[in-house]
Amino acid sequence: MYAGKNVTRVDAYDKVLGRTKYTDDLCDKGAYVVRILHSSIAHGKVVSIDTSRAEKIPGVVRIFTCFDVKEKHYFPTAGHPWSTDAAHQDVADRLVLTEDVRFYGDDIGAVVAEDEVAASQAIEAIRVEYEEYPFVLDVQEAMKDGAPQIHKNYPNNILKHTSIRQGNYEEAVKEPGLIKVEGWYETPVVQHCHLENFICYAQMEGDRINIVSSTQIPHIVRRVVGQALGISWGKIRVVKPYIGGGFGNKQDVLYEPLCAWLCMQLGGHLVKIDIPREDTFVSNRVRHSIRSHIISWVRPDGTYAARKLEAFSDQGAYASHGHSIAAKGAGAFPQLYPCENVEVDAYTVFTNKSVAGAMRGYGIPQTMWAVEGHTEEVAARLGMDPVEFRRRNLMPVGYVDHFSKNELYDDSFNQCLDKAMAAMDYKRKYREYQNQTGDIRRGIGVSVFWYNTAVWPISLETSSCRMVLNPDGSLQVQLGETEIGQGADTAFAQMTADVLGVPLESVHVISCQDTDVTPFGTGAYASRQTYTAGFSIRQTGLLLKERILEYAHGLTRMPSYNLDIVDGNIVRTTDGRILMTLGELAAEALYSLNNSQHLTAESTAQIKSNAYSFGCTIAEVEVDIPMCKVKLLDLVNVHDAGNLINPALAAAQVHGGMSMGIGFGLSEQLMFDEKTGRALNNNLLDYKLSTCMDHPRLNALFVENPEPTSSFGTKGLGEPPACSVAPAIRNAVYQATGVFVNKAPVNPHNLFARFKEEGLL
Amino acid sequence: MYAGKNVTRVDAYDKVLGRTKYTDDLCDKGAYVVRILHSSIAHGKVVSIDTSRAEKIPGVVRIFTCFDVKEKHYFPTAGHPWSTDAAHQDVADRLVLTEDVRFYGDDIGAVVAEDEVAASQAIEAIRVEYEEYPFVLDVQEAMKDGAPQIHKNYPNNILKHTSIRQGNYEEAVKEPGLIKVEGWYETPVVQHCHLENFICYAQMEGDRINIVSSTQIPHIVRRVVGQALGISWGKIRVVKPYIGGGFGNKQDVLYEPLCAWLCMQLGGHLVKIDIPREDTFVSNRVRHSIRSHIISWVRPDGTYAARKLEAFSDQGAYASHGHSIAAKGAGAFPQLYPCENVEVDAYTVFTNKSVAGAMRGYGIPQTMWAVEGHTEEVAARLGMDPVEFRRRNLMPVGYVDHFSKNELYDDSFNQCLDKAMAAMDYKRKYREYQNQTGDIRRGIGVSVFWYNTAVWPISLETSSCRMVLNPDGSLQVQLGETEIGQGADTAFAQMTADVLGVPLESVHVISCQDTDVTPFGTGAYASRQTYTAGFSIRQTGLLLKERILEYAHGLTRMPSYNLDIVDGNIVRTTDGRILMTLGELAAEALYSLNNSQHLTAESTAQIKSNAYSFGCTIAEVEVDIPMCKVKLLDLVNVHDAGNLINPALAAAQVHGGMSMGIGFGLSEQLMFDEKTGRALNNNLLDYKLSTCMDHPRLNALFVENPEPTSSFGTKGLGEPPACSVAPAIRNAVYQATGVFVNKAPVNPHNLFARFKEEGLL
């Protein structure tokens, strides 16, 4: 059994040796390069674009403007599975280049040049005339009557409103003796900051267009490029090489449509779009800033009578993942701390800012910031221990969500909390840090999280797999699920080896997806891959094994039910004798003059189940009150992600997510100029990305309750690590100082304001 | 129906637009380049190699010599399907670099450098010390006792001897009144001269080696590299891009093993071997020079009493395709003109010359040169019309070969001859050209040929195919059979469209083979591909169609037996109504929330049948006797290759083969210095390759008798066009001058000798 073992990443050596090929490594040096002309206003209409000076710059091949886009094929960009039901399709509001400017940085033109210097010079030399409209940057301002209207057909800029009603909130709050706790919570605009910026290139082959892209979702990109170009989807081939991180930003179809369109305008010539970091911040995707308003009505015994959440999610200028992120966050609210009487209203609202899309956690980090901050406040108001208060109210064992049918099968929350508390010596420190005085104070804070693996039943979960047996008994595995740096290929190899009964080194996972030949799968998102691909790996592996044993029957005369594959050998189960190696069988099958068979198997698994992932963070901080500075002393995440296929890789996932959570909690925010709408700190100098310099020891622990619905006992772990870190830090700061900071990040700027308000300064 | 139509090549636009990527286009510019150190003696042993001066040349990375090859894994190079039966495996007599020199040009070392200049300079700077042995260049000299022994275990240098005995030759020749006709015939060493020289590159990925090669046989290359490196075959991945011709030279595994070995010596660094044209002539493969001795005993009525063939095939220094070429030629002898009493002895003999391997026709052009020259002489001796004499003796309708079970189902020979004669106005010209005098004379000559498609039952015929349905109803087709410039992909697309019932533009044949994911197939050789891949295309297409119609049943409620796919639509056959498009079905199947299926199909077809291809050439020449010069005035080839999938591409195949036949007949020969064994004219200036300047109008005609064993009525056409051209030219020269030229080519050098002998000069 390889599942559960810390085998070395299958791509470790190539990465260390620099052999791994990323998109730019693969692109022919003769490619034309592109620089995109971004709008320098936040809202308005392009009146004219003067490219005359730019066209004279040596090396400029051609300049395209929004006025060259004659056929207006609006397309959606969200990396969601397609739905053939129009009502369930994503909003199609993008054009490859647009005359209608909706944020500072909108795509209004593109320079194609022989080199990047010429392209950049040409961008500078272009003059644009606009008709300017008023713009709005604040999510609640945008909802007001009379606010600038960003898209037609969306009154008050509301893209969508989700509401949940359980019981009767209005009646419930009348119960005598209830304590009302109310708060507003807000998370900032942050960006994914993956190491490899988005890059893609396109070239025509015959009448088809071939796109190589740094994407998480090659099969979805194919479909969206088809929509964007108005061509049949089979005319598009998308190849995904190794990629340098995505974190959800590459779960949007970013510039593949523009790249393909430019290529087709240039007779199919190779065209490359390599987004600079500065553009990545502004013109890719960001995390939704969500402002949440929570009212809780609690009984003195620490139980909830009624709860209410209003969430205002800042979509930015285009629909992208639309309302699904706010909806996922809204869904967490009544499930994490079930209560009979609940009202939830989540609004996703257009503003004239950079477009928000998927980012690790998909609404849950924002919701946990609000909910777990609020929970801390409720406990404080009740004078209860924050952990005990949570234990009393958290989803109980046996809880079943009526929609997803997800169930809490084990006592995961308490097990995770117990493990985290033990690891941090929580109880002692919690007591010790009560009633501190002085400038420097310490605190220890906790946060739990709830996360839903995968997307069923909201949308399709499907995974197809193909396995190809080599004449030496090794095999290739092809999946539409993508390696994006997280180690997916290694987990897939471990699963495959176990299902087939072959040594791990015999399994070659084809890392590079090619929509022409790779079985259909929707890609890396929603922490779905180990869960969903597990089904197609097991199903296809069993199918291949059946074919192998059937062939073995012909060679050995033994009935196939008395045969098995063990460690790469065909074994007679009745006495354990090795009858032949799998390699001998495979070579004989391939080259048999009697019955030549290339043994392969392929199948689609549709997944109609889903699973909860749970966990918690405990953070220990030291706060320098005069300096308004938080030093993170220690941090632990404990996760129940079911069985771990590779504990070391799982820990690495958690470490990465914790780092992202630290930045979310302490330092990161993309700021916009209120006068122009321009992003102010769209670079890695001014945007305070969390780095290892900001990290304490990152402690990743696990509770492994096998998920009963899962083919390998696994459930999601990709996103959960980023969900509870920031509120745990915030709660630790509260425990240290008695000050609640409701606006993330807990940076000196926000701390100064709160310490002033609370009289600490 | 697309089969039978002249649709445009699927790769036409890309080739015309320069978009097609060949091996060198795909190789990263950071690759190390290789120049191979060839021996400068014909036979001996390397005593020492001094690389000290060479190593100092800037840009030289490392120099490897035969002494660096510590693990001696002998490997075969022939592009034959593997046999798990050791008795049927090709001779393994090669090492990546050898101390034992067997021809002038043997591979004894390799320079790896950063660029080609450094590599070439280093080759020049290396000093080699040899122990020299006597060498032998003539095939019959090599068979003599006391001749230099080139390989151990092969007495008299005989690699193998094939003999056929039918009836009783010795008794039959005693029949009174027989006329004995005897002659010696000889063909030269020629080279394939494909446009793109052999090139490959290799790089390691993890512990696997990835080779991109200009080869006809990617799956076979994988196996041979495994043998040559002593590593498991699954550790090797071979990718074949578009290639610029092969003609059989790339049906040998040429330098992929050396390239892979060098790469592994250099820690997996990217290494490229790009063979210069001069090396291509010497160190790749050449056509076997065959010396044939034929004795015929004929009755005055024009029937054969007994026939005998002795053939001496010059293998050169290594076994390569071994005896199979001489054996194929030998097999043609008793079948083309059946006779009760036959003796055939074919010897394949090592000499210290460049290695002979597969070349278009695989022994048949050499045999037809001998047999059809001889046939002309027999007819002349009998005073019979050469066509009538052939018609009387050719394989009759209904003839069945006892071994291959091939049958002549139709009156193909006479139909081909009739068509060729009509096209050339043969009868009139034949009469007109009798009894000419003067310096300039014209003649018209004929030759037929016999060719066996594919290789069953001599070895394995297997073809696997995979089809992948796209969400718009288009599909990809993957086959191990390779496009090598001949138009195979276009024929495969036509067949697929017909089997599936979809428009041709909906079929995307994956041209590039990748042994990791491409279904197993042995590649382009033996004129097999349209015949063999036809089986797997039809079988897999029917399987996919069945799955599609089964899914259609679920969507339309109609029983699948009342459904069909017509022109990309799901049609109810009972009333012809279009129920939905295939694209609608495919999208629904992929994205169905109820039953998501990625519709694909894959299957292996083992082919246990085979087919004869037939045809003839008529050539008209003008001979300038004093100048010893032949001008080719007109040329027609007529082929029965069964149904033609694409007549225009079939004609193009024939044109190419005719051009090759013209060179074989009139000008081409690779010459060797008798004193050293060195090739003398290994360049395109001195080697007189046939070009369009030497061609008359090339007239390709067809007789289409559907082959009953074939899945599409087709049989081989790749090699046949090269088989009968040279003897037809030679016979035309005889008809013009009365002089038989038995040694090819009919160039001024050979004509001068013969005209002198016959008193014309």
GROMACS .gro file of C-alpha atoms in nm, chain B residues 350-506:
model
  157
 1111PHE     CA    1   2.819  -0.945  -4.449
 1112THR     CA    2   3.072  -0.720  -4.621
 1113ASN     CA    3   3.280  -0.430  -4.487
 1114LYS     CA    4   3.045  -0.174  -4.635
 1115SER     CA    5   2.772   0.059  -4.512
 1116VAL     CA    6   2.483  -0.125  -4.354
 1117ALA     CA    7   2.194  -0.219  -4.578
 1118GLY     CA    8   1.843  -0.196  -4.437
 1119ALA     CA    9   1.488  -0.135  -4.542
 1120MET     CA   10   1.426   0.077  -4.847
 1121ARG     CA   11   1.105   0.131  -5.039
 1122GLY     CA   12   1.031  -0.199  -5.206
 1123TYR     CA   13   1.219  -0.416  -4.956
 1124GLY     CA   14   1.401  -0.646  -5.196
 1125ILE     CA   15   1.139  -0.634  -5.470
 1126PRO     CA   16   1.301  -0.361  -5.684
 1127GLN     CA   17   1.622  -0.564  -5.688
 1128THR     CA   18   1.437  -0.887  -5.767
 1129MET     CA   19   1.226  -0.722  -6.036
 1130TRP     CA   20   1.543  -0.578  -6.190
 1131ALA     CA   21   1.673  -0.932  -6.223
 1132VAL     CA   22   1.353  -1.119  -6.301
 1133GLU     CA   23   1.202  -0.867  -6.540
 1134GLY     CA   24   1.533  -0.816  -6.718
 1135HIS     CA   25   1.563  -1.191  -6.746
 1136THR     CA   26   1.203  -1.228  -6.861
 1137GLU     CA   27   1.274  -0.981  -7.141
 1138GLU     CA   28   1.570  -1.191  -7.247
 1139VAL     CA   29   1.368  -1.512  -7.245
 1140ALA     CA   30   1.098  -1.352  -7.461
 1141ALA     CA   31   1.367  -1.224  -7.696
 1142ARG     CA   32   1.529  -1.566  -7.719
 1143LEU     CA   33   1.191  -1.716  -7.802
 1144GLY     CA   34   1.114  -1.438  -8.047
 1145MET     CA   35   0.796  -1.366  -7.857
 1146ASP     CA   36   0.628  -1.035  -7.789
 1147PRO     CA   37   0.748  -0.942  -7.439
 1148VAL     CA   38   0.399  -0.853  -7.318
 1149GLU     CA   39   0.242  -1.165  -7.460
 1150PHE     CA   40   0.514  -1.379  -7.306
 1151ARG     CA   41   0.446  -1.224  -6.968
 1152ARG     CA   42   0.070  -1.265  -6.998
 1153ARG     CA   43   0.120  -1.635  -7.072
 1154ASN     CA   44   0.330  -1.697  -6.761
 1155LEU     CA   45   0.210  -1.454  -6.496
 1156MET     CA   46   0.033  -1.572  -6.184
 1157PRO     CA   47  -0.317  -1.676  -6.297
 1158VAL     CA   48  -0.644  -1.555  -6.145
 1159GLY     CA   49  -0.725  -1.773  -5.845
 1160TYR     CA   50  -0.361  -1.834  -5.759
 1161VAL     CA   51  -0.319  -1.882  -5.383
 1162ASP     CA   52   0.011  -1.872  -5.204
 1163HIS     CA   53   0.022  -2.161  -4.960
 1164PHE     CA   54   0.210  -1.964  -4.693
 1165SER     CA   55   0.056  -1.618  -4.693
 1166LYS     CA   56  -0.285  -1.739  -4.817
 1167ASN     CA   57  -0.278  -1.438  -5.047
 1168GLU     CA   58  -0.491  -1.481  -5.355
 1169LEU     CA   59  -0.509  -1.314  -5.692
 1170TYR     CA   60  -0.883  -1.249  -5.690
 1171ASP     CA   61  -0.907  -1.049  -6.013
 1172ASP     CA   62  -0.739  -1.036  -6.350
 1173SER     CA   63  -0.522  -0.753  -6.219
 1174PHE     CA   64  -0.208  -0.812  -6.422
 1175ASN     CA   65  -0.384  -0.811  -6.757
 1176GLN     CA   66  -0.599  -0.515  -6.659
 1177CYS     CA   67  -0.290  -0.317  -6.554
 1178LEU     CA   68  -0.103  -0.410  -6.869
 1179ASP     CA   69  -0.403  -0.320  -7.088
 1180LYS     CA   70  -0.436   0.018  -6.922
 1181ALA     CA   71  -0.065   0.093  -6.942
 1182MET     CA   72  -0.045  -0.012  -7.307
 1183ALA     CA   73  -0.343   0.201  -7.399
 1184ALA     CA   74  -0.200   0.501  -7.215
 1185MET     CA   75   0.133   0.471  -7.392
 1186ASP     CA   76   0.005   0.369  -7.736
 1187TYR     CA   77   0.236   0.077  -7.672
 1188LYS     CA   78   0.152  -0.151  -7.961
 1189ARG     CA   79   0.207   0.113  -8.226
 1190LYS     CA   80   0.531   0.232  -8.072
 1191TYR     CA   81   0.657  -0.120  -8.011
 1192ARG     CA   82   0.614  -0.197  -8.379
 1193GLU     CA   83   0.749   0.140  -8.487
 1194TYR     CA   84   1.066   0.104  -8.282
 1195GLN     CA   85   1.162  -0.233  -8.430
 1196ASN     CA   86   1.475  -0.246  -8.643
 1197GLN     CA   87   1.604   0.106  -8.590
 1198THR     CA   88   1.946   0.215  -8.702
 1199GLY     CA   89   2.145   0.532  -8.648
 1200ASP     CA   90   2.292   0.693  -8.339
 1201ILE     CA   91   1.968   0.801  -8.180
 1202ARG     CA   92   1.715   0.523  -8.124
 1203ARG     CA   93   1.392   0.492  -7.937
 1204GLY     CA   94   1.252   0.202  -7.745
 1205ILE     CA   95   0.953   0.111  -7.531
 1206GLY     CA   96   0.985  -0.140  -7.251
 1207VAL     CA   97   0.764  -0.305  -6.997
 1208SER     CA   98   0.797  -0.454  -6.655
 1209VAL     CA   99   0.549  -0.595  -6.411
 1210PHE     CA  100   0.589  -0.635  -6.037
 1211TRP     CA  101   0.455  -0.838  -5.748
 1212TYR     CA  102   0.436  -0.696  -5.399
 1213ASN     CA  103   0.307  -0.839  -5.075
 1214THR     CA  104   0.131  -0.588  -4.847
 1215ALA     CA  105   0.214  -0.598  -4.477
 1216VAL     CA  106   0.405  -0.870  -4.295
 1217TRP     CA  107   0.159  -1.132  -4.174
 1218PRO     CA  108   0.221  -1.427  -4.131
 1219ILE     CA  109   0.596  -1.367  -4.117
 1220SER     CA  110   0.549  -1.145  -3.819
 1221LEU     CA  111   0.289  -0.966  -3.614
 1222GLU     CA  112   0.034  -0.730  -3.766
 1223THR     CA  113  -0.146  -0.534  -3.500
 1224SER     CA  114  -0.302  -0.192  -3.494
 1225SER     CA  115  -0.464  -0.017  -3.201
 1226CYS     CA  116  -0.678   0.290  -3.228
 1227ARG     CA  117  -0.840   0.535  -2.990
 1228MET     CA  118  -1.111   0.785  -3.069
 1229VAL     CA  119  -1.207   1.073  -2.842
 1230LEU     CA  120  -1.535   1.256  -2.894
 1231ASN     CA  121  -1.532   1.632  -2.843
 1232PRO     CA  122  -1.828   1.822  -2.703
 1233ASP     CA  123  -1.908   1.960  -3.049
 1234GLY     CA  124  -1.927   1.615  -3.208
 1235SER     CA  125  -1.584   1.632  -3.365
 1236LEU     CA  126  -1.331   1.372  -3.263
 1237GLN     CA  127  -0.965   1.291  -3.234
 1238VAL     CA  128  -0.816   0.971  -3.372
 1239GLN     CA  129  -0.496   0.825  -3.231
 1240LEU     CA  130  -0.303   0.552  -3.407
 1241GLY     CA  131   0.047   0.409  -3.380
 1242GLU     CA  132   0.062   0.415  -3.759
 1243THR     CA  133   0.264   0.715  -3.868
 1244GLU     CA  134   0.234   0.999  -4.115
 1245ILE     CA  135   0.574   1.023  -4.282
 1246GLY     CA  136   0.480   1.258  -4.561
 1247GLN     CA  137   0.279   1.004  -4.759
 1248GLY     CA  138  -0.062   1.135  -4.656
 1249ALA     CA  139  -0.155   0.858  -4.414
 1250ASP     CA  140  -0.332   1.097  -4.176
 1251THR     CA  141  -0.560   1.212  -4.455
 1252ALA     CA  142  -0.654   0.856  -4.547
 1253PHE     CA  143  -0.716   0.777  -4.179
 1254ALA     CA  144  -0.940   1.084  -4.150
 1255GLN     CA  145  -1.141   0.981  -4.455
 1256MET     CA  146  -1.190   0.628  -4.325
 1257THR     CA  147  -1.290   0.753  -3.980
 1258ALA     CA  148  -1.542   1.000  -4.118
 1259ASP     CA  149  -1.703   0.722  -4.319
 1260VAL     CA  150  -1.720   0.476  -4.031
 1261LEU     CA  151  -1.862   0.728  -3.787
 1262GLY     CA  152  -2.087   0.914  -4.030
 1263VAL     CA  153  -1.940   1.256  -3.957
 1264PRO     CA  154  -1.810   1.533  -4.182
 1265LEU     CA  155  -1.443   1.501  -4.268
 1266GLU     CA  156  -1.358   1.831  -4.100
 1267SER     CA  157  -1.486   1.682  -3.774
   0.00000   0.00000   0.00000
